[in-house]
CSV table of C-alpha atoms in Angstrom, one decimal:
chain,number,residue,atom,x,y,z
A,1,UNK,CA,-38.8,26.4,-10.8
A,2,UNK,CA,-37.4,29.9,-9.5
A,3,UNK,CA,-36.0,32.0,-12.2
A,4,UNK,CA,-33.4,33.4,-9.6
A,5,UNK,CA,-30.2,31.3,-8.4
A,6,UNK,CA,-28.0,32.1,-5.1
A,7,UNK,CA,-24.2,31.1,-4.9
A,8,UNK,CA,-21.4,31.6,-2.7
A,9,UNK,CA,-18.8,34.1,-4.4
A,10,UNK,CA,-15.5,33.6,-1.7
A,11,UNK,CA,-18.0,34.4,0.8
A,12,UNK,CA,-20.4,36.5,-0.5
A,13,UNK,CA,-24.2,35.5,-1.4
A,14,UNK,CA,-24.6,36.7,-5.0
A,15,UNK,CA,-27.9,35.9,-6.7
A,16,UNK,CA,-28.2,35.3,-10.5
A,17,UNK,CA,-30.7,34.6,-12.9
A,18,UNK,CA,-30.8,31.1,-14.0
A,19,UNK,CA,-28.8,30.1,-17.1
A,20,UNK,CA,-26.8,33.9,-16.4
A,21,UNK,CA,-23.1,33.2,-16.4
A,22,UNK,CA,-20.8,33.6,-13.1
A,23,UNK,CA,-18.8,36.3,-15.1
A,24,UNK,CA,-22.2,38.2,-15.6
A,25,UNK,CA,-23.4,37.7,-12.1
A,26,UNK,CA,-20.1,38.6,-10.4
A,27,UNK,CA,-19.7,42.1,-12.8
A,28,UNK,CA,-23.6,43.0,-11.8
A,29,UNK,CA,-22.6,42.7,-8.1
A,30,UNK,CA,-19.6,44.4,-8.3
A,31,UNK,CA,-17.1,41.4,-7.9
A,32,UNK,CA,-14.2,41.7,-10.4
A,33,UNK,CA,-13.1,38.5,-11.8
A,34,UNK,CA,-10.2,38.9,-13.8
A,35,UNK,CA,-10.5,38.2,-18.0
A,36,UNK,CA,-8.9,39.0,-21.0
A,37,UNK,CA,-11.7,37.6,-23.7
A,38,UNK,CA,-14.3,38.7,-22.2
A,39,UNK,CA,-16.6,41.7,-22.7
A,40,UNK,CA,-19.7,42.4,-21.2
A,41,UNK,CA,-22.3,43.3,-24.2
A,42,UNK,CA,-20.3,40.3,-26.4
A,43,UNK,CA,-21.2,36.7,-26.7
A,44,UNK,CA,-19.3,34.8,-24.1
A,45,UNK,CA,-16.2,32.9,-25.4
A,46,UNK,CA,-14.1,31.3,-23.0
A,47,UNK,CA,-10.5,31.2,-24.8
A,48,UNK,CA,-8.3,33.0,-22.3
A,49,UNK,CA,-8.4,30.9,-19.0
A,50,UNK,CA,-7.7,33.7,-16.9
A,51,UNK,CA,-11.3,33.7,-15.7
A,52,UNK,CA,-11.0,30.9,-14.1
A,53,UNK,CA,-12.7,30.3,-10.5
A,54,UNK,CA,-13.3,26.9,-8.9
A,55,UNK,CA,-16.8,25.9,-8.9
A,56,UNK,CA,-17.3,23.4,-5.8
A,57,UNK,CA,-13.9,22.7,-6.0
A,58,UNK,CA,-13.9,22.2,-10.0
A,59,UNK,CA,-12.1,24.6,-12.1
A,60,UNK,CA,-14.1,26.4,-14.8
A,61,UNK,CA,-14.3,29.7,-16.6
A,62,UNK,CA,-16.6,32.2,-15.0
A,63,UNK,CA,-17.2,33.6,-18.3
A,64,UNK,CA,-18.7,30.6,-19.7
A,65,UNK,CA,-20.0,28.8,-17.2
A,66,UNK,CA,-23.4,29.0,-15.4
A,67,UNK,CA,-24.1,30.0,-12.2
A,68,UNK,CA,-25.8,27.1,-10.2
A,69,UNK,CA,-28.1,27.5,-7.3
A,70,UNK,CA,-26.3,27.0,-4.1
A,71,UNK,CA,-22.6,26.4,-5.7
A,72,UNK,CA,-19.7,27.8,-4.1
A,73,UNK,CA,-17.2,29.8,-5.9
A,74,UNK,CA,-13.6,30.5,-5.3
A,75,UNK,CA,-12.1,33.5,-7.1
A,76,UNK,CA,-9.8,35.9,-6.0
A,77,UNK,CA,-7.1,33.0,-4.1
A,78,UNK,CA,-3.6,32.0,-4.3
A,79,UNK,CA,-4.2,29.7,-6.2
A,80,UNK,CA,-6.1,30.8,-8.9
A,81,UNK,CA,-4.0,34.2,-8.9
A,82,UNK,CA,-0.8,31.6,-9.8
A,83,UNK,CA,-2.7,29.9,-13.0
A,84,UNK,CA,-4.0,33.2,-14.2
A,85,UNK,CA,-0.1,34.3,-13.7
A,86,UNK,CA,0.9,31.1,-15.5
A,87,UNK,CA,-1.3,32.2,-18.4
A,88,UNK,CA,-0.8,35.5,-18.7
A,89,UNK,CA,2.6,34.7,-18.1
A,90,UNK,CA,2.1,32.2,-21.5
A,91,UNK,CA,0.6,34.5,-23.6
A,92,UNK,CA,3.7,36.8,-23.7
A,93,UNK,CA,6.3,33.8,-24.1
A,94,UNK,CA,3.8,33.1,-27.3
A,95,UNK,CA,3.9,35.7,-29.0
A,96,UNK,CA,5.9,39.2,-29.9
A,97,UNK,CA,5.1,41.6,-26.8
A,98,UNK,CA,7.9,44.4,-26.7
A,99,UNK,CA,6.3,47.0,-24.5
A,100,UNK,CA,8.7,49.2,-24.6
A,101,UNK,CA,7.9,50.4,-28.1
A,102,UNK,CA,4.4,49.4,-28.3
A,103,UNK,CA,1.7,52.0,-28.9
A,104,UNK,CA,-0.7,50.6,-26.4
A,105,UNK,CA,1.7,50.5,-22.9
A,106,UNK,CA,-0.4,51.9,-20.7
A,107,UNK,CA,-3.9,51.1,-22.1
A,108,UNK,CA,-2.9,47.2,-22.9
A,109,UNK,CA,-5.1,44.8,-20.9
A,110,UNK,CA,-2.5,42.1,-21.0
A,111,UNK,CA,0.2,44.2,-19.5
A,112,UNK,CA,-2.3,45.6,-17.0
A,113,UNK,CA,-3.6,42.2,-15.9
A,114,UNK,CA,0.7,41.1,-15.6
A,115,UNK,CA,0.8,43.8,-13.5
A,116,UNK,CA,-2.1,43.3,-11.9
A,117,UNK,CA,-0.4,39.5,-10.6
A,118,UNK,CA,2.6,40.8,-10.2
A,119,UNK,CA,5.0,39.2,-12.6
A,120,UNK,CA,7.8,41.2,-13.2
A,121,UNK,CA,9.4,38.6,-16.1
A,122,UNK,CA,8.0,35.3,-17.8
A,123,UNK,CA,9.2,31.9,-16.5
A,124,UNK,CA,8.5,30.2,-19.6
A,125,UNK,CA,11.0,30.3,-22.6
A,126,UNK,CA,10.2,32.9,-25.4
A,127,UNK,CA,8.7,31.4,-28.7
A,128,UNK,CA,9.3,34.3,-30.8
A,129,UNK,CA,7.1,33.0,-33.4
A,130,UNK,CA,7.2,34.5,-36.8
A,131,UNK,CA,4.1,36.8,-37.6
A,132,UNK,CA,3.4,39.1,-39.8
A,133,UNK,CA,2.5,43.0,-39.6
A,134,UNK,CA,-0.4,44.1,-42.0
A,135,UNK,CA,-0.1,47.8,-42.7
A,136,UNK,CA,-2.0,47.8,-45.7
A,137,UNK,CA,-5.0,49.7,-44.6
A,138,UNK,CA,-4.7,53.6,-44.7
A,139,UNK,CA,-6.1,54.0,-41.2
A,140,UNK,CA,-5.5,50.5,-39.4
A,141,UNK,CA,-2.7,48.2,-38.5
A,142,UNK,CA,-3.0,44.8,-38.0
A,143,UNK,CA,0.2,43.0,-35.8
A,144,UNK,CA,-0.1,39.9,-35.3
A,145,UNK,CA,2.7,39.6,-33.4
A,146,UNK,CA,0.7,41.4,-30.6
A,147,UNK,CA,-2.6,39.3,-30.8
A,148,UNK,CA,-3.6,37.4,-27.9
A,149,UNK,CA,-6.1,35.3,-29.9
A,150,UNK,CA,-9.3,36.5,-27.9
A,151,UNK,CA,-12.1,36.9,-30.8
A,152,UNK,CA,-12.7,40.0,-29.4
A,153,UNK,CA,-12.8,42.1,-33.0
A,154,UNK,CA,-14.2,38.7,-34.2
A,155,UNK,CA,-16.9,39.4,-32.0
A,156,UNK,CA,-17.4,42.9,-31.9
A,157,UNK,CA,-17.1,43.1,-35.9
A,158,UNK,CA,-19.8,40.5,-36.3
A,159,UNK,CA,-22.2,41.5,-33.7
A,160,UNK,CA,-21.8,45.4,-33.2
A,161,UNK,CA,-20.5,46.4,-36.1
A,162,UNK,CA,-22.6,44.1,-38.4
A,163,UNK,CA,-19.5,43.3,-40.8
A,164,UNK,CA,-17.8,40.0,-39.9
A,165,UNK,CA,-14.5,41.4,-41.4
A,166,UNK,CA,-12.1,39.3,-39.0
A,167,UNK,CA,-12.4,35.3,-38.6
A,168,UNK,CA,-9.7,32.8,-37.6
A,169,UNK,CA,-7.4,30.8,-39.8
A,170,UNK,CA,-5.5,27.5,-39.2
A,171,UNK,CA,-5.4,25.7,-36.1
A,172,UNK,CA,-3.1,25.3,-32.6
A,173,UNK,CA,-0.2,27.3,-32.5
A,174,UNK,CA,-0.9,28.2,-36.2
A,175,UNK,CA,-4.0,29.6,-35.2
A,176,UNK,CA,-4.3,33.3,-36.2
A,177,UNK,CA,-6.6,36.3,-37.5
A,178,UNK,CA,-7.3,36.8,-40.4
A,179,UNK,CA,-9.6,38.9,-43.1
A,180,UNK,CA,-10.8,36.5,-45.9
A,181,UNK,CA,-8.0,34.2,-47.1
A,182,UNK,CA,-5.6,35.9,-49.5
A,183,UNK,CA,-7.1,39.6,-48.1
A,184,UNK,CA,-5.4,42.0,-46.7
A,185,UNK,CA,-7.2,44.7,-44.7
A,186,UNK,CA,-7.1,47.7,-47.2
A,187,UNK,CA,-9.4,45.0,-49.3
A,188,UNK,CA,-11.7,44.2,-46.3
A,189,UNK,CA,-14.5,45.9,-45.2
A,190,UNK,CA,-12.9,47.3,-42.0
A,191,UNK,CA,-13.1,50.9,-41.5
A,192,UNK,CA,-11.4,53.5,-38.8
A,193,UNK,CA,-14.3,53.7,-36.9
A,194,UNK,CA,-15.2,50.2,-36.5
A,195,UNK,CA,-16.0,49.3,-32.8
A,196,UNK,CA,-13.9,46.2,-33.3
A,197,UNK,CA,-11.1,48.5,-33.1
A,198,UNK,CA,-11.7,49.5,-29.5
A,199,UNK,CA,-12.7,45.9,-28.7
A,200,UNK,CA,-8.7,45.0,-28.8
A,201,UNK,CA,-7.3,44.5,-25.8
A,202,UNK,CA,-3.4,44.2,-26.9
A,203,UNK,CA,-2.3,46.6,-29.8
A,204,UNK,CA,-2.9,43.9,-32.2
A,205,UNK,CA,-5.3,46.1,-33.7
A,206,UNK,CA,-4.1,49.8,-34.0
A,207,UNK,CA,-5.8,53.0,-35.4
A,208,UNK,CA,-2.6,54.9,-37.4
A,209,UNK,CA,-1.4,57.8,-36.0
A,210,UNK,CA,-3.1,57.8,-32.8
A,211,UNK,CA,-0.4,56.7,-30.8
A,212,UNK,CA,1.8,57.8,-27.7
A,213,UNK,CA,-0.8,60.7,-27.6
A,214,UNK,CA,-1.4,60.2,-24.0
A,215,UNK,CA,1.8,60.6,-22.3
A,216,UNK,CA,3.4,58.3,-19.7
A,217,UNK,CA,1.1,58.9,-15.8
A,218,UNK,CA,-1.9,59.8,-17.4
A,219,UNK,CA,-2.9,55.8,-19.4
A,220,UNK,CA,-5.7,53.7,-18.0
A,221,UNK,CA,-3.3,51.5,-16.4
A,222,UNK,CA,-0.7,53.9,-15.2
A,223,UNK,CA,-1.4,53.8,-11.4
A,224,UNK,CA,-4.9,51.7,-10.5
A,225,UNK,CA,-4.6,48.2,-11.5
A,226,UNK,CA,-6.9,46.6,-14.1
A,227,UNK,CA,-10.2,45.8,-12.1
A,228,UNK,CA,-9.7,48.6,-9.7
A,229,UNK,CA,-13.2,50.4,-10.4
A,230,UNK,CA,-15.0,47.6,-11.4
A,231,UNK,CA,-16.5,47.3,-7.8
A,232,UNK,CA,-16.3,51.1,-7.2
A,233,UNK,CA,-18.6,51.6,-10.3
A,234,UNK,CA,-21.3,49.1,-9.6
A,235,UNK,CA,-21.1,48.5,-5.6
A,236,UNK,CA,-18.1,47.0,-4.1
A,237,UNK,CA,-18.3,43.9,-1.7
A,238,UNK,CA,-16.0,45.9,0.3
A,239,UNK,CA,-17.7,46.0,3.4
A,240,UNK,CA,-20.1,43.2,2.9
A,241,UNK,CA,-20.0,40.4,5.2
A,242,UNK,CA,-20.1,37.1,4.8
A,243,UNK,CA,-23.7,35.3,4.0
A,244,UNK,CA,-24.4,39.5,2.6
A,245,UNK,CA,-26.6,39.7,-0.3
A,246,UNK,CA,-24.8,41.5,-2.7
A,247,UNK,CA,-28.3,42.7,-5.2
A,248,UNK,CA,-27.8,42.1,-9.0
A,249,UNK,CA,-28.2,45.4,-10.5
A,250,UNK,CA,-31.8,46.0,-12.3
A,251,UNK,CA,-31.5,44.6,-15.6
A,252,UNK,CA,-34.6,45.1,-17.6
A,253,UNK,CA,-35.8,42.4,-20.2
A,254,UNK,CA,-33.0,40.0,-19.0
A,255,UNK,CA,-35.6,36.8,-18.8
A,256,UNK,CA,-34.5,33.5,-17.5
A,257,UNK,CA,-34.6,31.2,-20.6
B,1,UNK,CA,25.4,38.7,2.0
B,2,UNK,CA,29.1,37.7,1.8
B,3,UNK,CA,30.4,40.9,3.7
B,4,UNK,CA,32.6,40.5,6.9
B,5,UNK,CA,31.1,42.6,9.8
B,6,UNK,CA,32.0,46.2,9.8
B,7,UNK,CA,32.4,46.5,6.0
B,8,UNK,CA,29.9,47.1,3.6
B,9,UNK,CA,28.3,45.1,1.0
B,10,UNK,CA,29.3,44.7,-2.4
B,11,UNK,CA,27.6,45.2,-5.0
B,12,UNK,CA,28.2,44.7,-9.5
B,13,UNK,CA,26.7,46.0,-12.3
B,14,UNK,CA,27.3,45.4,-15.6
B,15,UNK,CA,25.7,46.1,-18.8
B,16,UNK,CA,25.2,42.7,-21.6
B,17,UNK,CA,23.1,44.1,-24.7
B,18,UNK,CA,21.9,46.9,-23.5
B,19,UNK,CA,21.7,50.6,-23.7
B,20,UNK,CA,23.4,52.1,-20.7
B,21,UNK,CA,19.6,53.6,-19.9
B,22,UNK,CA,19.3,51.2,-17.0
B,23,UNK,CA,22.6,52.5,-15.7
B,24,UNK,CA,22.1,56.5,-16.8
B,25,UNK,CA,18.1,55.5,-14.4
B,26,UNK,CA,20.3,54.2,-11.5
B,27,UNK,CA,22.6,57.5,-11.7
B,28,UNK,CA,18.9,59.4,-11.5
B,29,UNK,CA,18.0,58.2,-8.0
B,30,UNK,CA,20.0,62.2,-7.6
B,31,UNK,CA,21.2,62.7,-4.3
B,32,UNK,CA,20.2,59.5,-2.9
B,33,UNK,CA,23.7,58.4,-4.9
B,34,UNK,CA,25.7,59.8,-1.9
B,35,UNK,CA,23.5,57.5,0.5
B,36,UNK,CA,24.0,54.5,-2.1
B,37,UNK,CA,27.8,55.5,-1.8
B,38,UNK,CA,28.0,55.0,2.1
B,39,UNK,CA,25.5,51.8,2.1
B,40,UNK,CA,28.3,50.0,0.1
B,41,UNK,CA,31.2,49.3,-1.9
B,42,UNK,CA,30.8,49.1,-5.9
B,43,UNK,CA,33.4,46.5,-6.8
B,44,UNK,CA,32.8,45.9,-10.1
B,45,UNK,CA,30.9,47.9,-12.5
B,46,UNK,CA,31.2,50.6,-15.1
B,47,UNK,CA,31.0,53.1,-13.0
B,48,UNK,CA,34.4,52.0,-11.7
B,49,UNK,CA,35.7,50.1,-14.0
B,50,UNK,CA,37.0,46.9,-12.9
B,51,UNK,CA,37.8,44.5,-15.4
B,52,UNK,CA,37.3,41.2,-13.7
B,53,UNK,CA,35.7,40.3,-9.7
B,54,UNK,CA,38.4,40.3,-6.6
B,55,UNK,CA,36.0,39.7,-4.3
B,56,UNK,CA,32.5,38.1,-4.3
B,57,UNK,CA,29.4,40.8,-4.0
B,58,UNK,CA,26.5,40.3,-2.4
B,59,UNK,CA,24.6,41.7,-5.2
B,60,UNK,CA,24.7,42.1,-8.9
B,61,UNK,CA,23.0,43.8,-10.8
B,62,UNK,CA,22.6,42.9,-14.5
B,63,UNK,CA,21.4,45.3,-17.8
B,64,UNK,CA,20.9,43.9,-20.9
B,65,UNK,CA,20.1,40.2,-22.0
B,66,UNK,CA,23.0,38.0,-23.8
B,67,UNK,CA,23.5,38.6,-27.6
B,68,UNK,CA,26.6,37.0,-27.9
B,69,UNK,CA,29.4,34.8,-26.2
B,70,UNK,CA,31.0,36.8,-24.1
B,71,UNK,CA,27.6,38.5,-22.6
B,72,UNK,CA,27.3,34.7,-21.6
B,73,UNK,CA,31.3,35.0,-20.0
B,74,UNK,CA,29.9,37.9,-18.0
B,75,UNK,CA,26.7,36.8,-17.0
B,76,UNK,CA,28.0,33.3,-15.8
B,77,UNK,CA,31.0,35.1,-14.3
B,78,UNK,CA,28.1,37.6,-12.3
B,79,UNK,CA,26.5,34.2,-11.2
B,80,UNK,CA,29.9,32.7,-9.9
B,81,UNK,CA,30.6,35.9,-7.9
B,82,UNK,CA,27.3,37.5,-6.6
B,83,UNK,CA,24.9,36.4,-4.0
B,84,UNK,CA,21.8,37.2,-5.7
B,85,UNK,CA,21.6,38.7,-8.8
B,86,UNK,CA,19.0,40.8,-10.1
B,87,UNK,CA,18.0,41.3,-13.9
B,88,UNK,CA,17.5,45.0,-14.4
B,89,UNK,CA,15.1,46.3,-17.2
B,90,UNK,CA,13.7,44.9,-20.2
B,91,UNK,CA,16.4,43.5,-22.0
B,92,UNK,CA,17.6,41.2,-19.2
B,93,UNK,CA,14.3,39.9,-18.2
B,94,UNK,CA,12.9,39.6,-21.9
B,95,UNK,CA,15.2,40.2,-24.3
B,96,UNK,CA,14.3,43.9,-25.5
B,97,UNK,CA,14.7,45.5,-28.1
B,98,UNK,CA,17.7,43.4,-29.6
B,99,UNK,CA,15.8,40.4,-29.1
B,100,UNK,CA,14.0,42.2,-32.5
B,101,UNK,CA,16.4,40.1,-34.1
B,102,UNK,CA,14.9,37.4,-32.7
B,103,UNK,CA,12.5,36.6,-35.7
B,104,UNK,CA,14.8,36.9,-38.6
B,105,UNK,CA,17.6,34.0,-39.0
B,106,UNK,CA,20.9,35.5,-38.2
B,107,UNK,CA,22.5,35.2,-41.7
B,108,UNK,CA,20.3,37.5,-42.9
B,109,UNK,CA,20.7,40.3,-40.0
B,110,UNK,CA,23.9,40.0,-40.9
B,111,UNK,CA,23.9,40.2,-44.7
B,112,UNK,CA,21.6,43.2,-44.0
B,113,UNK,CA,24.2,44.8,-42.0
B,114,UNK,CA,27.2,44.0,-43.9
B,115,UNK,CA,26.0,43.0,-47.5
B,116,UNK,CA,22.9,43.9,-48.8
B,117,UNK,CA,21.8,47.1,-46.7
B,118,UNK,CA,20.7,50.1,-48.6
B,119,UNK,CA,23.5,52.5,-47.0
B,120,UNK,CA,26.2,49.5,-47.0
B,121,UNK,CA,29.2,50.5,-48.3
B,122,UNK,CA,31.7,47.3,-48.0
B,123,UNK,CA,34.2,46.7,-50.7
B,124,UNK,CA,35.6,43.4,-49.2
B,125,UNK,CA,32.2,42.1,-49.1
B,126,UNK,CA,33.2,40.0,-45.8
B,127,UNK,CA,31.2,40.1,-42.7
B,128,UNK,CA,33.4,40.7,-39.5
B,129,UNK,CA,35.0,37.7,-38.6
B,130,UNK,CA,37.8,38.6,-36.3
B,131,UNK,CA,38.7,36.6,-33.4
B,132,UNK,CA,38.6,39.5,-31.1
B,133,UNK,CA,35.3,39.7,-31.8
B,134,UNK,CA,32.9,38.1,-29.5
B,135,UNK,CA,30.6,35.7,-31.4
B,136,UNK,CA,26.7,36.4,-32.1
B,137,UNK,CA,24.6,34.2,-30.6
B,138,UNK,CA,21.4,32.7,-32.6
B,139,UNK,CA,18.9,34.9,-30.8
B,140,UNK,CA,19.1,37.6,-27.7
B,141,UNK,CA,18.2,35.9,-24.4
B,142,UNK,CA,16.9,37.3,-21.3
B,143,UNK,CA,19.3,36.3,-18.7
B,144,UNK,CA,17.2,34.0,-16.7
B,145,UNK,CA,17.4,31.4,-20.0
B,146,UNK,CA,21.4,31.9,-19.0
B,147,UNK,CA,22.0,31.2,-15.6
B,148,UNK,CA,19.5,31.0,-12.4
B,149,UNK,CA,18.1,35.1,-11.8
B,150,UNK,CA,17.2,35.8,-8.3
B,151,UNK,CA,14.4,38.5,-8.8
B,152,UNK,CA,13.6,41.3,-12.2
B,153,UNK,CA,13.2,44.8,-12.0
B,154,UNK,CA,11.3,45.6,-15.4
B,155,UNK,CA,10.8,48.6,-17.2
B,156,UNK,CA,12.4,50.4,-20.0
B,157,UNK,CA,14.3,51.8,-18.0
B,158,UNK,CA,13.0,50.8,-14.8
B,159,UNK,CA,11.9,54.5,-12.9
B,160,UNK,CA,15.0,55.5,-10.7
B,161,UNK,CA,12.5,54.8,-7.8
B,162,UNK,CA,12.2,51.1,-8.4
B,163,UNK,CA,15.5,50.5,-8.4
B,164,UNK,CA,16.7,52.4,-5.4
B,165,UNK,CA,13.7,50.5,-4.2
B,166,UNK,CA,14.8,46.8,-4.9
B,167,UNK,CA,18.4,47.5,-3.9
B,168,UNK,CA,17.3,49.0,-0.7
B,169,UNK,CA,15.0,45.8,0.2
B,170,UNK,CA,18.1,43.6,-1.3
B,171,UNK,CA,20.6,45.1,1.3
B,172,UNK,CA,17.9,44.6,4.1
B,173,UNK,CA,17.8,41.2,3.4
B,174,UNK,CA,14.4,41.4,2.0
B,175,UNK,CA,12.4,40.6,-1.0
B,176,UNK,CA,12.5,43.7,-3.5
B,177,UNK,CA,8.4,43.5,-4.7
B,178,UNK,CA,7.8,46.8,-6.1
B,179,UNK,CA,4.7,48.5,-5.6
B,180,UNK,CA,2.0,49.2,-8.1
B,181,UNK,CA,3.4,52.2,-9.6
B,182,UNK,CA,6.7,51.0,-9.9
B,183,UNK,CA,6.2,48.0,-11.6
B,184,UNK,CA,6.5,48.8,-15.7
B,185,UNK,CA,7.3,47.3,-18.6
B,186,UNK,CA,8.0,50.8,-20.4
């Protein structure tokens, strides 16, 4: 059986490698599919939904789910544009997101990715769930009232950084991070330059002191949308016709399992 | 629009809890004020003053969410009165920065405002309770969990450009969708 796998990405021919997710395949051929959890480098993990793309007609998240020879996959459409709106538009009724003073306007990937769909307010009613604010640590700050829930520092910390300092605690709408139980972070192994810092995408996760240091014009999200470059940087579609092989980019030692 | 031909639109502003910054960011559109001026007729607003509508508007345009009963009064008085109404900045389409408040129970922001507060001075130990006063509500609201909003200009404030912007599309009849750069939440 071929090690190599062809699908339909809303139009184009993108090949993968057998068992290689549509997420992977899509970013290697220069398709941007929008996400929030995931991070290319980290385990996939498939909480945010916004990755969603219809497989065949089916909805599943591109992140997580693997690309199968001859499927056809919808992505950027009005319809899947209005559920990842509905989510990201549920993720800010869920939790604390006041922009206006926050330390990471401009950089957020949430906000960029509301932008990005256009919604200029929630439809939803806000939750304004109590959560807490760990300042303890001399360096970091911990809001949870800005966490999004993604596992990206639980990732990052356990795989990159070799530490495991963050995990989830409780469950459903409880659900939240947390350092071991009864810790708080000036007791943890987390240190300034930990890469799970950087791995946040909301400003759950904060280094002190760092913040409003880029001024308003000049933040990642300022004036080209989240996803902008992702084709520019690898090989856009633009241009591509349909039934065009778009080439997965080289990737040494990635075997087919 | 509810305007008779030959006289110019009307339009409302008013600000619920909020700071006046959406209002001091419409003011900064600069010259394009005297355009503003001859496109139409400000019936009601701060800038002129008006106390209550004589006329219905064809737009309004609301700062600030509701924090108490008689931002409700207003709002639902905007609704009655204005074609389409518009929720301008971040308190009116989220809440903003009184919607703070939102996590801790009343009482207590008001026995820390009153009563227990470390630079409270009140001998009487009352909280305000006059009947003039408007009463809090339990939380700040956007204004879309008050009455029906037509469209939201975000931002804190919104850049002068977006709103000159969304008014502009409003008095053409169109939708006011705010290009990329235009559309903040800071």
């Amino acid at each position: 059986m071929s090690d190599r796998v062809t699908f339909m990405l809303d139009g184009h021919r993108i090949e993968a490698y057998r068992s290689q997710t549509i997420m992977d395949a899509a970013i290697e051929a220069g398709v941007y599919i929008p996400r929030l959890c995931h991070v290319p480098g980290l385990d996939p993990w498939g909480s945010c939904r916004v990755c969603t793309v219809k497989v065949n007609g089916r909805p599943c998240a591109a992140c997580i789910q693997p690309a199968m020879d001859g499927a056809t996959v919808e992505n950027d459409t009005d319809e899947l544009n209005a559920w990842r709106r509905e989510l990201v538009e549920m993720l800010f009724v869920g939790g604390n997101h006041f922009c206006m003073s926050c330390e990471k306007s401009g950089n957020c990937e949430l906000q960029a990715m509301a932008y990005r769909l256009g919604v200029t307010a929630p439809t939803h009613p806000y939750l304004a769930p109590e959560r807490d604010v760990d300042a303890s640590h001399p360096d970091i700050m911990l809001d949870h009232n800005r966490c999004i829930l993604c596992a990206r520092c639980v990732r990052t910390s356990r795989d990159l950084d070799g530490k495991q300092v963050f995990g989830f605690v409780y469950r459903g709408a409880e659900r939240r991070i947390a350092v071991d139980p009864g810790v708080r972070l000036k007791d943890s192994e987390a240190d300034v330059t930990d890469r799970a810092l950087d791995a946040c995408p909301v400003g759950a996760l904060l280094r002190k002191r760092q913040g409003f240091q880029v001024p308003v014009g000049g933040r990642a999200y300022d004036h080209e949308p989240i996803g902008a470059t992702d084709g520019e940087a690898e090989g856009a579609p633009d241009g591509a016709s349909d039934g065009e092989s778009l080439e997965p980019a080289a990737s040494a030692g990635r075997e087919a399992s | 629009m509810s305007t008779e031909a030959g006289t110019r639109p009307r339009i409302a502003t008013v600000s619920l809890a909020g700071c006046f910054g959406c209002h001091m960011s419409l003011l900064d559109i600069d010259e394009r004020i005297l355009e503003l001026a001859e496109l139409v007729e400000i019936h009601k607003s701060p800038i002129v003053d008006r106390k209550t509508f004589a006329a219905r508007c064809a737009v309004g345009l609301i700062e600030g969410g509701c924090c108490n009963a008689e931002n409700v009064e207003t709002l639902r008085a905007f609704r009655d009165h204005c074609d389409v109404l518009v929720s301008v900045g971040d308190c009116a389409t989220m809440g903003g920065i009184p919607a703070l408040r939102n996590r801790v129970p009343l009482k207590e922001c008001l026995d820390e405002a009153y009563l227990s507060g470390p630079s409270t001075v009140n001998p009487t130990g009352r909280i305000p309770d006059d009947p003039e006063l408007p009463l809090l509500l339990d939380r700040v609201y956007p204004c879309h969990e008050v009455v029906p909003i037509d469209y939201h200009v975000p931002g804190c404030p919104p850049p002068a450009d977006a709103l000159w912007a969304a008014v502009q599309a409003l008095l053409s009849g169109e939708d006011p969708v705010l290009p990329y750069a235009l559309l903040k939440y800071d």
